[in-house]
């Protein structure tokens, strides 16, 4: 059991509706094309597969997918969409859980490596990816760049969404390299907001590269998004690919 916080049944049941925009065909198209190209004729393993937002449509594209998921509630939502024989899911944490066979691709999307709240566990996640990869296989992570440039002296909070239905902001502990995401989501039309928060350990691209080296992986590519746009000092996130050498 890692330090990741478990998703509850209520959160799992709401997840797909709240992530409808990110789950649309238009939004997912570049992601699926990117991952399918890297998987080639091999199998793909998704760490923290959740409700199958990415894994299910990737399987529908013909890529054999296996998932690891810590929350039984999230996995139960996925199982409503696709059967176990078509997309197997193992309940466990992404830092230590091992599934049979080798993979040409292991991937971890949507900032989810930050759910591991210690550096040691994040390193173990890289080691676990390397453990599952065949020679020449790739490990892919999608992760936001910590927006610390937006913090003036004395400020600890940065908003990331301000809309009629949702208010979201992150608060930062710069010493411990931790952030807490705060969400105020409007329920219905009665003016009431539902409050939720989650803890994360943020990491810089260079730190991830060092974790990869510890796990025996080499950086192959880093882009700003799934469409392959260049990663620059102003990029808000990155998609990084590490390769398992011969």
mmCIF file of N, CA, C and O in Angstrom, residues 112-212:
data_model
loop_
_atom_site.group_PDB
_atom_site.id
_atom_site.type_symbol
_atom_site.label_atom_id
_atom_site.label_comp_id
_atom_site.label_asym_id
_atom_site.label_seq_id
_atom_site.Cartn_x
_atom_site.Cartn_y
_atom_site.Cartn_z
ATOM 1 N N UNK A 112 -0.853 11.688 -12.590
ATOM 2 C CA UNK A 112 -1.144 10.718 -11.547
ATOM 3 C C UNK A 112 0.081 10.266 -10.767
ATOM 4 O O UNK A 112 -0.047 9.787 -9.634
ATOM 5 N N UNK A 113 1.288 10.455 -11.305
ATOM 6 C CA UNK A 113 2.458 10.081 -10.504
ATOM 7 C C UNK A 113 2.545 10.924 -9.238
ATOM 8 O O UNK A 113 3.112 10.499 -8.230
ATOM 9 N N UNK A 114 1.929 12.104 -9.238
ATOM 10 C CA UNK A 114 1.962 12.956 -8.046
ATOM 11 C C UNK A 114 1.107 12.401 -6.919
ATOM 12 O O UNK A 114 1.181 12.883 -5.785
ATOM 13 N N UNK A 115 0.270 11.385 -7.217
ATOM 14 C CA UNK A 115 -0.496 10.746 -6.140
ATOM 15 C C UNK A 115 0.417 9.996 -5.182
ATOM 16 O O UNK A 115 0.027 9.736 -4.033
ATOM 17 N N UNK A 116 1.601 9.615 -5.653
ATOM 18 C CA UNK A 116 2.608 9.020 -4.774
ATOM 19 C C UNK A 116 3.283 10.171 -4.022
ATOM 20 O O UNK A 116 3.897 11.040 -4.626
ATOM 21 N N UNK A 117 3.173 10.170 -2.705
ATOM 22 C CA UNK A 117 3.482 11.363 -1.919
ATOM 23 C C UNK A 117 4.911 11.425 -1.403
ATOM 24 O O UNK A 117 5.249 12.337 -0.647
ATOM 25 N N UNK A 118 5.758 10.468 -1.797
ATOM 26 C CA UNK A 118 7.168 10.528 -1.411
ATOM 27 C C UNK A 118 8.033 10.318 -2.646
ATOM 28 O O UNK A 118 7.621 9.669 -3.609
ATOM 29 N N UNK A 119 9.226 10.854 -2.592
ATOM 30 C CA UNK A 119 10.164 10.665 -3.696
ATOM 31 C C UNK A 119 10.526 9.192 -3.857
ATOM 32 O O UNK A 119 10.638 8.687 -4.979
ATOM 33 N N UNK A 120 10.718 8.503 -2.754
ATOM 34 C CA UNK A 120 11.067 7.083 -2.819
ATOM 35 C C UNK A 120 10.003 6.290 -3.570
ATOM 36 O O UNK A 120 10.319 5.412 -4.376
ATOM 37 N N UNK A 121 8.731 6.575 -3.306
ATOM 38 C CA UNK A 121 7.664 5.842 -3.991
ATOM 39 C C UNK A 121 7.614 6.195 -5.479
ATOM 40 O O UNK A 121 7.337 5.333 -6.318
ATOM 41 N N UNK A 122 7.887 7.435 -5.809
ATOM 42 C CA UNK A 122 7.921 7.807 -7.217
ATOM 43 C C UNK A 122 9.069 7.100 -7.943
ATOM 44 O O UNK A 122 8.908 6.657 -9.092
ATOM 45 N N UNK A 123 10.204 6.963 -7.281
ATOM 46 C CA UNK A 123 11.315 6.197 -7.857
ATOM 47 C C UNK A 123 10.895 4.742 -8.055
ATOM 48 O O UNK A 123 11.181 4.129 -9.101
ATOM 49 N N UNK A 124 10.208 4.166 -7.079
ATOM 50 C CA UNK A 124 9.751 2.783 -7.207
ATOM 51 C C UNK A 124 8.763 2.622 -8.358
ATOM 52 O O UNK A 124 8.705 1.566 -8.995
ATOM 53 N N UNK A 125 8.005 3.667 -8.641
ATOM 54 C CA UNK A 125 7.089 3.624 -9.783
ATOM 55 C C UNK A 125 7.879 3.483 -11.081
ATOM 56 O O UNK A 125 7.515 2.686 -11.955
ATOM 57 N N UNK A 126 8.964 4.239 -11.203
ATOM 58 C CA UNK A 126 9.821 4.095 -12.387
ATOM 59 C C UNK A 126 10.428 2.701 -12.444
ATOM 60 O O UNK A 126 10.497 2.084 -13.524
ATOM 61 N N UNK A 127 10.874 2.199 -11.309
ATOM 62 C CA UNK A 127 11.451 0.854 -11.290
ATOM 63 C C UNK A 127 10.411 -0.189 -11.685
ATOM 64 O O UNK A 127 10.720 -1.175 -12.375
ATOM 65 N N UNK A 128 9.183 0.016 -11.253
ATOM 66 C CA UNK A 128 8.135 -0.934 -11.601
ATOM 67 C C UNK A 128 7.823 -0.880 -13.090
ATOM 68 O O UNK A 128 7.560 -1.915 -13.721
ATOM 69 N N UNK A 129 7.863 0.316 -13.658
ATOM 70 C CA UNK A 129 7.675 0.423 -15.106
ATOM 71 C C UNK A 129 8.777 -0.327 -15.842
ATOM 72 O O UNK A 129 8.515 -1.113 -16.767
ATOM 73 N N UNK A 130 10.032 -0.094 -15.422
ATOM 74 C CA UNK A 130 11.166 -0.769 -16.071
ATOM 75 C C UNK A 130 11.057 -2.283 -15.926
ATOM 76 O O UNK A 130 11.416 -3.037 -16.842
ATOM 77 N N UNK A 131 10.549 -2.738 -14.784
ATOM 78 C CA UNK A 131 10.392 -4.176 -14.519
ATOM 79 C C UNK A 131 9.455 -4.821 -15.544
ATOM 80 O O UNK A 131 9.643 -5.975 -15.931
ATOM 81 N N UNK A 132 8.443 -4.081 -15.972
ATOM 82 C CA UNK A 132 7.452 -4.629 -16.890
ATOM 83 C C UNK A 132 7.829 -4.456 -18.362
ATOM 84 O O UNK A 132 7.249 -5.120 -19.220
ATOM 85 N N UNK A 133 8.756 -3.572 -18.658
ATOM 86 C CA UNK A 133 9.059 -3.260 -20.049
ATOM 87 C C UNK A 133 9.968 -4.297 -20.696
ATOM 88 O O UNK A 133 10.935 -4.766 -20.091
ATOM 89 N N UNK A 134 9.655 -4.622 -21.928
ATOM 90 C CA UNK A 134 10.568 -5.404 -22.742
ATOM 91 C C UNK A 134 11.715 -4.496 -23.200
ATOM 92 O O UNK A 134 11.614 -3.268 -23.137
ATOM 93 N N UNK A 135 12.809 -5.076 -23.639
ATOM 94 C CA UNK A 135 13.920 -4.286 -24.163
ATOM 95 C C UNK A 135 13.434 -3.417 -25.322
ATOM 96 O O UNK A 135 12.749 -3.897 -26.218
ATOM 97 N N UNK A 136 13.763 -2.138 -25.255
ATOM 98 C CA UNK A 136 13.303 -1.196 -26.266
ATOM 99 C C UNK A 136 11.946 -0.596 -25.970
ATOM 100 O O UNK A 136 11.489 0.303 -26.692
ATOM 101 N N UNK A 137 11.282 -1.057 -24.912
ATOM 102 C CA UNK A 137 9.968 -0.532 -24.551
ATOM 103 C C UNK A 137 10.048 0.849 -23.939
ATOM 104 O O UNK A 137 11.119 1.296 -23.499
ATOM 105 N N UNK A 138 8.918 1.531 -23.886
ATOM 106 C CA UNK A 138 8.877 2.904 -23.403
ATOM 107 C C UNK A 138 7.955 3.090 -22.200
ATOM 108 O O UNK A 138 6.923 2.426 -22.086
ATOM 109 N N UNK A 139 8.351 4.032 -21.342
ATOM 110 C CA UNK A 139 7.532 4.486 -20.224
ATOM 111 C C UNK A 139 7.163 5.936 -20.502
ATOM 112 O O UNK A 139 8.039 6.770 -20.767
ATOM 113 N N UNK A 140 5.861 6.238 -20.468
ATOM 114 C CA UNK A 140 5.355 7.569 -20.788
ATOM 115 C C UNK A 140 4.645 8.159 -19.577
ATOM 116 O O UNK A 140 3.825 7.482 -18.942
ATOM 117 N N UNK A 141 4.957 9.415 -19.270
ATOM 118 C CA UNK A 141 4.286 10.139 -18.198
ATOM 119 C C UNK A 141 3.776 11.474 -18.731
ATOM 120 O O UNK A 141 4.494 12.174 -19.452
ATOM 121 N N UNK A 142 2.540 11.814 -18.386
ATOM 122 C CA UNK A 142 1.967 13.142 -18.640
ATOM 123 C C UNK A 142 1.894 13.865 -17.297
ATOM 124 O O UNK A 142 1.290 13.363 -16.355
ATOM 125 N N UNK A 143 2.513 15.041 -17.221
ATOM 126 C CA UNK A 143 2.608 15.721 -15.927
ATOM 127 C C UNK A 143 2.706 17.223 -16.115
ATOM 128 O O UNK A 143 3.435 17.715 -16.978
ATOM 129 N N UNK A 144 1.990 17.951 -15.276
ATOM 130 C CA UNK A 144 2.077 19.398 -15.289
ATOM 131 C C UNK A 144 3.402 19.890 -14.723
ATOM 132 O O UNK A 144 4.003 19.258 -13.863
ATOM 133 N N UNK A 145 3.854 21.038 -15.237
ATOM 134 C CA UNK A 145 5.031 21.703 -14.684
ATOM 135 C C UNK A 145 4.568 22.539 -13.499
ATOM 136 O O UNK A 145 3.619 23.319 -13.632
ATOM 137 N N UNK A 146 5.178 22.386 -12.331
ATOM 138 C CA UNK A 146 4.722 23.157 -11.163
ATOM 139 C C UNK A 146 4.705 24.661 -11.468
ATOM 140 O O UNK A 146 5.719 25.216 -11.897
ATOM 141 N N UNK A 147 3.563 25.319 -11.267
ATOM 142 C CA UNK A 147 3.425 26.728 -11.666
ATOM 143 C C UNK A 147 3.985 27.704 -10.635
ATOM 144 O O UNK A 147 3.344 28.702 -10.276
ATOM 145 N N UNK A 148 5.177 27.429 -10.155
ATOM 146 C CA UNK A 148 5.723 28.239 -9.065
ATOM 147 C C UNK A 148 6.079 29.647 -9.516
ATOM 148 O O UNK A 148 6.188 30.560 -8.683
ATOM 149 N N UNK A 149 6.254 29.862 -10.825
ATOM 150 C CA UNK A 149 6.541 31.199 -11.321
ATOM 151 C C UNK A 149 5.358 32.138 -11.082
ATOM 152 O O UNK A 149 5.514 33.361 -11.120
ATOM 153 N N UNK A 150 4.175 31.586 -10.837
ATOM 154 C CA UNK A 150 2.990 32.402 -10.601
ATOM 155 C C UNK A 150 2.846 32.814 -9.143
ATOM 156 O O UNK A 150 1.928 33.562 -8.801
ATOM 157 N N UNK A 151 3.745 32.321 -8.289
ATOM 158 C CA UNK A 151 3.661 32.627 -6.860
ATOM 159 C C UNK A 151 4.525 33.843 -6.521
ATOM 160 O O UNK A 151 5.749 33.757 -6.498
ATOM 161 N N UNK A 152 3.912 34.981 -6.219
ATOM 162 C CA UNK A 152 4.711 36.097 -5.718
ATOM 163 C C UNK A 152 5.124 35.833 -4.267
ATOM 164 O O UNK A 152 4.554 34.950 -3.606
ATOM 165 N N UNK A 153 6.108 36.555 -3.761
ATOM 166 C CA UNK A 153 6.541 36.327 -2.380
ATOM 167 C C UNK A 153 5.373 36.428 -1.401
ATOM 168 O O UNK A 153 4.559 37.353 -1.464
ATOM 169 N N UNK A 154 5.288 35.427 -0.529
ATOM 170 C CA UNK A 154 4.254 35.422 0.495
ATOM 171 C C UNK A 154 2.951 34.771 0.082
ATOM 172 O O UNK A 154 2.071 34.562 0.925
ATOM 173 N N UNK A 155 2.786 34.425 -1.184
ATOM 174 C CA UNK A 155 1.556 33.781 -1.651
ATOM 175 C C UNK A 155 1.777 32.285 -1.783
ATOM 176 O O UNK A 155 2.827 31.850 -2.250
ATOM 177 N N UNK A 156 0.769 31.492 -1.406
ATOM 178 C CA UNK A 156 0.912 30.035 -1.464
ATOM 179 C C UNK A 156 -0.138 29.377 -2.339
ATOM 180 O O UNK A 156 -0.142 28.158 -2.477
ATOM 181 N N UNK A 157 -1.041 30.156 -2.954
ATOM 182 C CA UNK A 157 -2.147 29.576 -3.718
ATOM 183 C C UNK A 157 -2.120 30.050 -5.167
ATOM 184 O O UNK A 157 -1.810 31.216 -5.441
ATOM 185 N N UNK A 158 -2.453 29.128 -6.085
ATOM 186 C CA UNK A 158 -2.539 29.437 -7.513
ATOM 187 C C UNK A 158 -3.852 28.862 -8.047
ATOM 188 O O UNK A 158 -4.083 27.654 -7.949
ATOM 189 N N UNK A 159 -4.750 29.685 -8.620
ATOM 190 C CA UNK A 159 -5.983 29.147 -9.220
ATOM 191 C C UNK A 159 -5.688 28.461 -10.538
ATOM 192 O O UNK A 159 -4.823 28.887 -11.301
ATOM 193 N N UNK A 160 -6.402 27.359 -10.819
ATOM 194 C CA UNK A 160 -6.250 26.691 -12.109
ATOM 195 C C UNK A 160 -7.569 26.575 -12.854
ATOM 196 O O UNK A 160 -7.585 26.243 -14.039
ATOM 197 N N UNK A 161 -8.692 26.864 -12.198
ATOM 198 C CA UNK A 161 -9.978 26.866 -12.894
ATOM 199 C C UNK A 161 -10.944 27.764 -12.136
ATOM 200 O O UNK A 161 -11.146 27.592 -10.932
ATOM 201 N N UNK A 162 -11.517 28.723 -12.847
ATOM 202 C CA UNK A 162 -12.518 29.613 -12.271
ATOM 203 C C UNK A 162 -13.668 29.679 -13.267
ATOM 204 O O UNK A 162 -13.574 30.335 -14.308
ATOM 205 N N UNK A 163 -14.739 28.976 -12.969
ATOM 206 C CA UNK A 163 -15.892 28.928 -13.865
ATOM 207 C C UNK A 163 -17.173 28.896 -13.043
ATOM 208 O O UNK A 163 -17.135 28.874 -11.796
ATOM 209 N N UNK A 164 -18.317 28.895 -13.740
ATOM 210 C CA UNK A 164 -19.596 28.886 -13.043
ATOM 211 C C UNK A 164 -19.810 27.612 -12.245
ATOM 212 O O UNK A 164 -20.441 27.625 -11.193
ATOM 213 N N UNK A 165 -19.266 26.508 -12.739
ATOM 214 C CA UNK A 165 -19.512 25.209 -12.102
ATOM 215 C C UNK A 165 -18.393 24.749 -11.188
ATOM 216 O O UNK A 165 -18.595 23.857 -10.375
ATOM 217 N N UNK A 166 -17.217 25.357 -11.288
ATOM 218 C CA UNK A 166 -16.073 24.835 -10.545
ATOM 219 C C UNK A 166 -15.068 25.920 -10.237
ATOM 220 O O UNK A 166 -14.740 26.752 -11.094
ATOM 221 N N UNK A 167 -14.600 25.918 -8.994
ATOM 222 C CA UNK A 167 -13.493 26.763 -8.569
ATOM 223 C C UNK A 167 -12.376 25.833 -8.097
ATOM 224 O O UNK A 167 -12.591 24.992 -7.226
ATOM 225 N N UNK A 168 -11.206 25.984 -8.680
ATOM 226 C CA UNK A 168 -10.092 25.128 -8.307
ATOM 227 C C UNK A 168 -8.820 25.917 -8.099
ATOM 228 O O UNK A 168 -8.509 26.823 -8.888
ATOM 229 N N UNK A 169 -8.101 25.593 -7.030
ATOM 230 C CA UNK A 169 -6.803 26.233 -6.806
ATOM 231 C C UNK A 169 -5.897 25.282 -6.042
ATOM 232 O O UNK A 169 -6.351 24.388 -5.326
ATOM 233 N N UNK A 170 -4.590 25.455 -6.248
ATOM 234 C CA UNK A 170 -3.579 24.655 -5.573
ATOM 235 C C UNK A 170 -2.871 25.503 -4.530
ATOM 236 O O UNK A 170 -2.558 26.671 -4.768
ATOM 237 N N UNK A 171 -2.605 24.909 -3.373
ATOM 238 C CA UNK A 171 -1.760 25.537 -2.364
ATOM 239 C C UNK A 171 -0.480 24.728 -2.242
ATOM 240 O O UNK A 171 -0.500 23.498 -2.327
ATOM 241 N N UNK A 172 0.649 25.428 -2.045
ATOM 242 C CA UNK A 172 1.964 24.811 -2.140
ATOM 243 C C UNK A 172 2.726 24.874 -0.824
ATOM 244 O O UNK A 172 2.711 25.891 -0.138
ATOM 245 N N UNK A 173 3.385 23.772 -0.513
ATOM 246 C CA UNK A 173 4.390 23.712 0.543
ATOM 247 C C UNK A 173 5.729 23.573 -0.173
ATOM 248 O O UNK A 173 6.092 22.482 -0.629
ATOM 249 N N UNK A 174 6.463 24.683 -0.299
ATOM 250 C CA UNK A 174 7.673 24.689 -1.107
ATOM 251 C C UNK A 174 8.821 23.945 -0.447
ATOM 252 O O UNK A 174 9.760 23.522 -1.131
ATOM 253 N N UNK A 175 8.766 23.777 0.858
ATOM 254 C CA UNK A 175 9.829 23.055 1.559
ATOM 255 C C UNK A 175 9.686 21.553 1.338
ATOM 256 O O UNK A 175 10.650 20.858 1.016
ATOM 257 N N UNK A 176 8.470 21.047 1.476
ATOM 258 C CA UNK A 176 8.223 19.610 1.359
ATOM 259 C C UNK A 176 7.914 19.178 -0.068
ATOM 260 O O UNK A 176 7.748 18.003 -0.344
ATOM 261 N N UNK A 177 7.826 20.137 -1.007
ATOM 262 C CA UNK A 177 7.521 19.848 -2.414
ATOM 263 C C UNK A 177 6.159 19.162 -2.527
ATOM 264 O O UNK A 177 5.994 18.191 -3.255
ATOM 265 N N UNK A 178 5.188 19.701 -1.816
ATOM 266 C CA UNK A 178 3.837 19.160 -1.807
ATOM 267 C C UNK A 178 2.852 20.243 -2.237
ATOM 268 O O UNK A 178 3.091 21.434 -2.050
ATOM 269 N N UNK A 179 1.746 19.802 -2.811
ATOM 270 C CA UNK A 179 0.655 20.713 -3.104
ATOM 271 C C UNK A 179 -0.656 20.043 -2.723
ATOM 272 O O UNK A 179 -0.759 18.810 -2.695
ATOM 273 N N UNK A 180 -1.647 20.872 -2.438
ATOM 274 C CA UNK A 180 -3.006 20.388 -2.189
ATOM 275 C C UNK A 180 -3.908 21.050 -3.215
ATOM 276 O O UNK A 180 -3.926 22.284 -3.335
ATOM 277 N N UNK A 181 -4.627 20.239 -3.992
ATOM 278 C CA UNK A 181 -5.604 20.747 -4.943
ATOM 279 C C UNK A 181 -6.950 20.870 -4.247
ATOM 280 O O UNK A 181 -7.461 19.889 -3.688
ATOM 281 N N UNK A 182 -7.508 22.067 -4.288
ATOM 282 C CA UNK A 182 -8.803 22.350 -3.662
ATOM 283 C C UNK A 182 -9.850 22.538 -4.757
ATOM 284 O O UNK A 182 -9.617 23.269 -5.725
ATOM 285 N N UNK A 183 -10.994 21.880 -4.591
ATOM 286 C CA UNK A 183 -12.063 21.937 -5.592
ATOM 287 C C UNK A 183 -13.371 22.334 -4.916
ATOM 288 O O UNK A 183 -13.761 21.755 -3.892
ATOM 289 N N UNK A 184 -14.041 23.324 -5.491
ATOM 290 C CA UNK A 184 -15.389 23.687 -5.089
ATOM 291 C C UNK A 184 -16.277 23.518 -6.330
ATOM 292 O O UNK A 184 -16.172 24.299 -7.281
ATOM 293 N N UNK A 185 -17.106 22.480 -6.316
ATOM 294 C CA UNK A 185 -17.893 22.115 -7.480
ATOM 295 C C UNK A 185 -19.367 22.365 -7.200
ATOM 296 O O UNK A 185 -19.903 21.923 -6.175
ATOM 297 N N UNK A 186 -20.016 23.074 -8.111
ATOM 298 C CA UNK A 186 -21.419 23.415 -7.923
ATOM 299 C C UNK A 186 -22.297 22.203 -8.189
ATOM 300 O O UNK A 186 -22.192 21.564 -9.244
ATOM 301 N N UNK A 187 -23.161 21.872 -7.229
ATOM 302 C CA UNK A 187 -24.093 20.762 -7.375
ATOM 303 C C UNK A 187 -25.482 21.321 -7.654
ATOM 304 O O UNK A 187 -26.087 21.968 -6.794
ATOM 305 N N UNK A 188 -25.993 21.084 -8.858
ATOM 306 C CA UNK A 188 -27.335 21.553 -9.181
ATOM 307 C C UNK A 188 -27.403 23.064 -9.330
ATOM 308 O O UNK A 188 -26.402 23.746 -9.546
ATOM 309 N N UNK A 189 -28.601 23.592 -9.178
ATOM 310 C CA UNK A 189 -28.822 25.025 -9.379
ATOM 311 C C UNK A 189 -29.205 25.744 -8.094
ATOM 312 O O UNK A 189 -29.721 26.868 -8.129
ATOM 313 N N UNK A 190 -28.966 25.097 -6.957
ATOM 314 C CA UNK A 190 -29.383 25.718 -5.696
ATOM 315 C C UNK A 190 -28.291 26.581 -5.074
ATOM 316 O O UNK A 190 -28.460 27.106 -3.968
ATOM 317 N N UNK A 191 -27.176 26.729 -5.771
ATOM 318 C CA UNK A 191 -26.119 27.593 -5.267
ATOM 319 C C UNK A 191 -25.161 26.930 -4.311
ATOM 320 O O UNK A 191 -24.215 27.571 -3.842
ATOM 321 N N UNK A 192 -25.371 25.646 -4.003
ATOM 322 C CA UNK A 192 -24.484 24.948 -3.088
ATOM 323 C C UNK A 192 -23.273 24.383 -3.828
ATOM 324 O O UNK A 192 -23.385 23.933 -4.969
ATOM 325 N N UNK A 193 -22.137 24.414 -3.148
ATOM 326 C CA UNK A 193 -20.891 23.887 -3.709
ATOM 327 C C UNK A 193 -20.391 22.723 -2.857
ATOM 328 O O UNK A 193 -20.465 22.766 -1.624
ATOM 329 N N UNK A 194 -19.902 21.710 -3.527
ATOM 330 C CA UNK A 194 -19.286 20.563 -2.862
ATOM 331 C C UNK A 194 -17.779 20.770 -2.810
ATOM 332 O O UNK A 194 -17.146 21.049 -3.815
ATOM 333 N N UNK A 195 -17.210 20.616 -1.629
ATOM 334 C CA UNK A 195 -15.783 20.853 -1.445
ATOM 335 C C UNK A 195 -15.028 19.528 -1.392
ATOM 336 O O UNK A 195 -15.463 18.574 -0.765
ATOM 337 N N UNK A 196 -13.869 19.507 -2.060
ATOM 338 C CA UNK A 196 -12.991 18.335 -2.013
ATOM 339 C C UNK A 196 -11.552 18.807 -2.162
ATOM 340 O O UNK A 196 -11.295 19.900 -2.678
ATOM 341 N N UNK A 197 -10.629 17.992 -1.696
ATOM 342 C CA UNK A 197 -9.217 18.317 -1.888
ATOM 343 C C UNK A 197 -8.412 17.031 -1.967
ATOM 344 O O UNK A 197 -8.859 15.967 -1.542
ATOM 345 N N UNK A 198 -7.221 17.145 -2.541
ATOM 346 C CA UNK A 198 -6.331 15.989 -2.657
ATOM 347 C C UNK A 198 -4.888 16.452 -2.556
ATOM 348 O O UNK A 198 -4.539 17.556 -2.992
ATOM 349 N N UNK A 199 -4.047 15.592 -1.989
ATOM 350 C CA UNK A 199 -2.621 15.921 -1.808
ATOM 351 C C UNK A 199 -1.799 15.310 -2.925
ATOM 352 O O UNK A 199 -2.092 14.228 -3.423
ATOM 353 N N UNK A 200 -0.719 16.011 -3.285
ATOM 354 C CA UNK A 200 0.150 15.557 -4.361
ATOM 355 C C UNK A 200 1.597 15.964 -4.062
ATOM 356 O O UNK A 200 1.836 17.001 -3.449
ATOM 357 N N UNK A 201 2.534 15.151 -4.546
ATOM 358 C CA UNK A 201 3.950 15.542 -4.509
ATOM 359 C C UNK A 201 4.357 15.915 -5.925
ATOM 360 O O UNK A 201 4.406 15.085 -6.810
ATOM 361 N N UNK A 202 4.636 17.204 -6.142
ATOM 362 C CA UNK A 202 5.021 17.624 -7.481
ATOM 363 C C UNK A 202 6.498 17.345 -7.733
ATOM 364 O O UNK A 202 7.300 17.228 -6.808
ATOM 365 N N UNK A 203 6.839 17.207 -9.012
ATOM 366 C CA UNK A 203 8.216 16.893 -9.393
ATOM 367 C C UNK A 203 8.536 17.603 -10.695
ATOM 368 O O UNK A 203 7.681 17.756 -11.570
ATOM 369 N N UNK A 204 9.787 18.004 -10.837
ATOM 370 C CA UNK A 204 10.242 18.699 -12.029
ATOM 371 C C UNK A 204 10.676 17.688 -13.085
ATOM 372 O O UNK A 204 11.058 16.557 -12.765
ATOM 373 N N UNK A 205 10.664 18.068 -14.363
ATOM 374 C CA UNK A 205 11.113 17.150 -15.412
ATOM 375 C C UNK A 205 12.509 16.587 -15.159
ATOM 376 O O UNK A 205 12.742 15.390 -15.356
ATOM 377 N N UNK A 206 13.448 17.433 -14.732
ATOM 378 C CA UNK A 206 14.812 16.951 -14.493
ATOM 379 C C UNK A 206 14.852 15.920 -13.367
ATOM 380 O O UNK A 206 15.649 14.974 -13.401
ATOM 381 N N UNK A 207 13.988 16.087 -12.363
ATOM 382 C CA UNK A 207 13.935 15.111 -11.274
ATOM 383 C C UNK A 207 13.418 13.769 -11.790
ATOM 384 O O UNK A 207 13.928 12.709 -11.413
ATOM 385 N N UNK A 208 12.422 13.807 -12.678
ATOM 386 C CA UNK A 208 11.919 12.575 -13.261
ATOM 387 C C UNK A 208 12.987 11.885 -14.105
ATOM 388 O O UNK A 208 13.078 10.653 -14.115
ATOM 389 N N UNK A 209 13.793 12.675 -14.800
ATOM 390 C CA UNK A 209 14.876 12.081 -15.601
ATOM 391 C C UNK A 209 15.856 11.324 -14.710
ATOM 392 O O UNK A 209 16.369 10.264 -15.091
ATOM 393 N N UNK A 210 16.138 11.867 -13.537
ATOM 394 C CA UNK A 210 17.037 11.188 -12.607
ATOM 395 C C UNK A 210 16.393 9.913 -12.082
ATOM 396 O O UNK A 210 17.063 8.872 -11.951
ATOM 397 N N UNK A 211 15.090 9.969 -11.783
ATOM 398 C CA UNK A 211 14.386 8.755 -11.365
ATOM 399 C C UNK A 211 14.473 7.694 -12.452
ATOM 400 O O UNK A 211 14.666 6.501 -12.163
ATOM 401 N N UNK A 212 14.317 8.123 -13.697
ATOM 402 C CA UNK A 212 14.402 7.182 -14.813
ATOM 403 C C UNK A 212 15.785 6.548 -14.889
ATOM 404 O O UNK A 212 15.915 5.332 -15.106
#
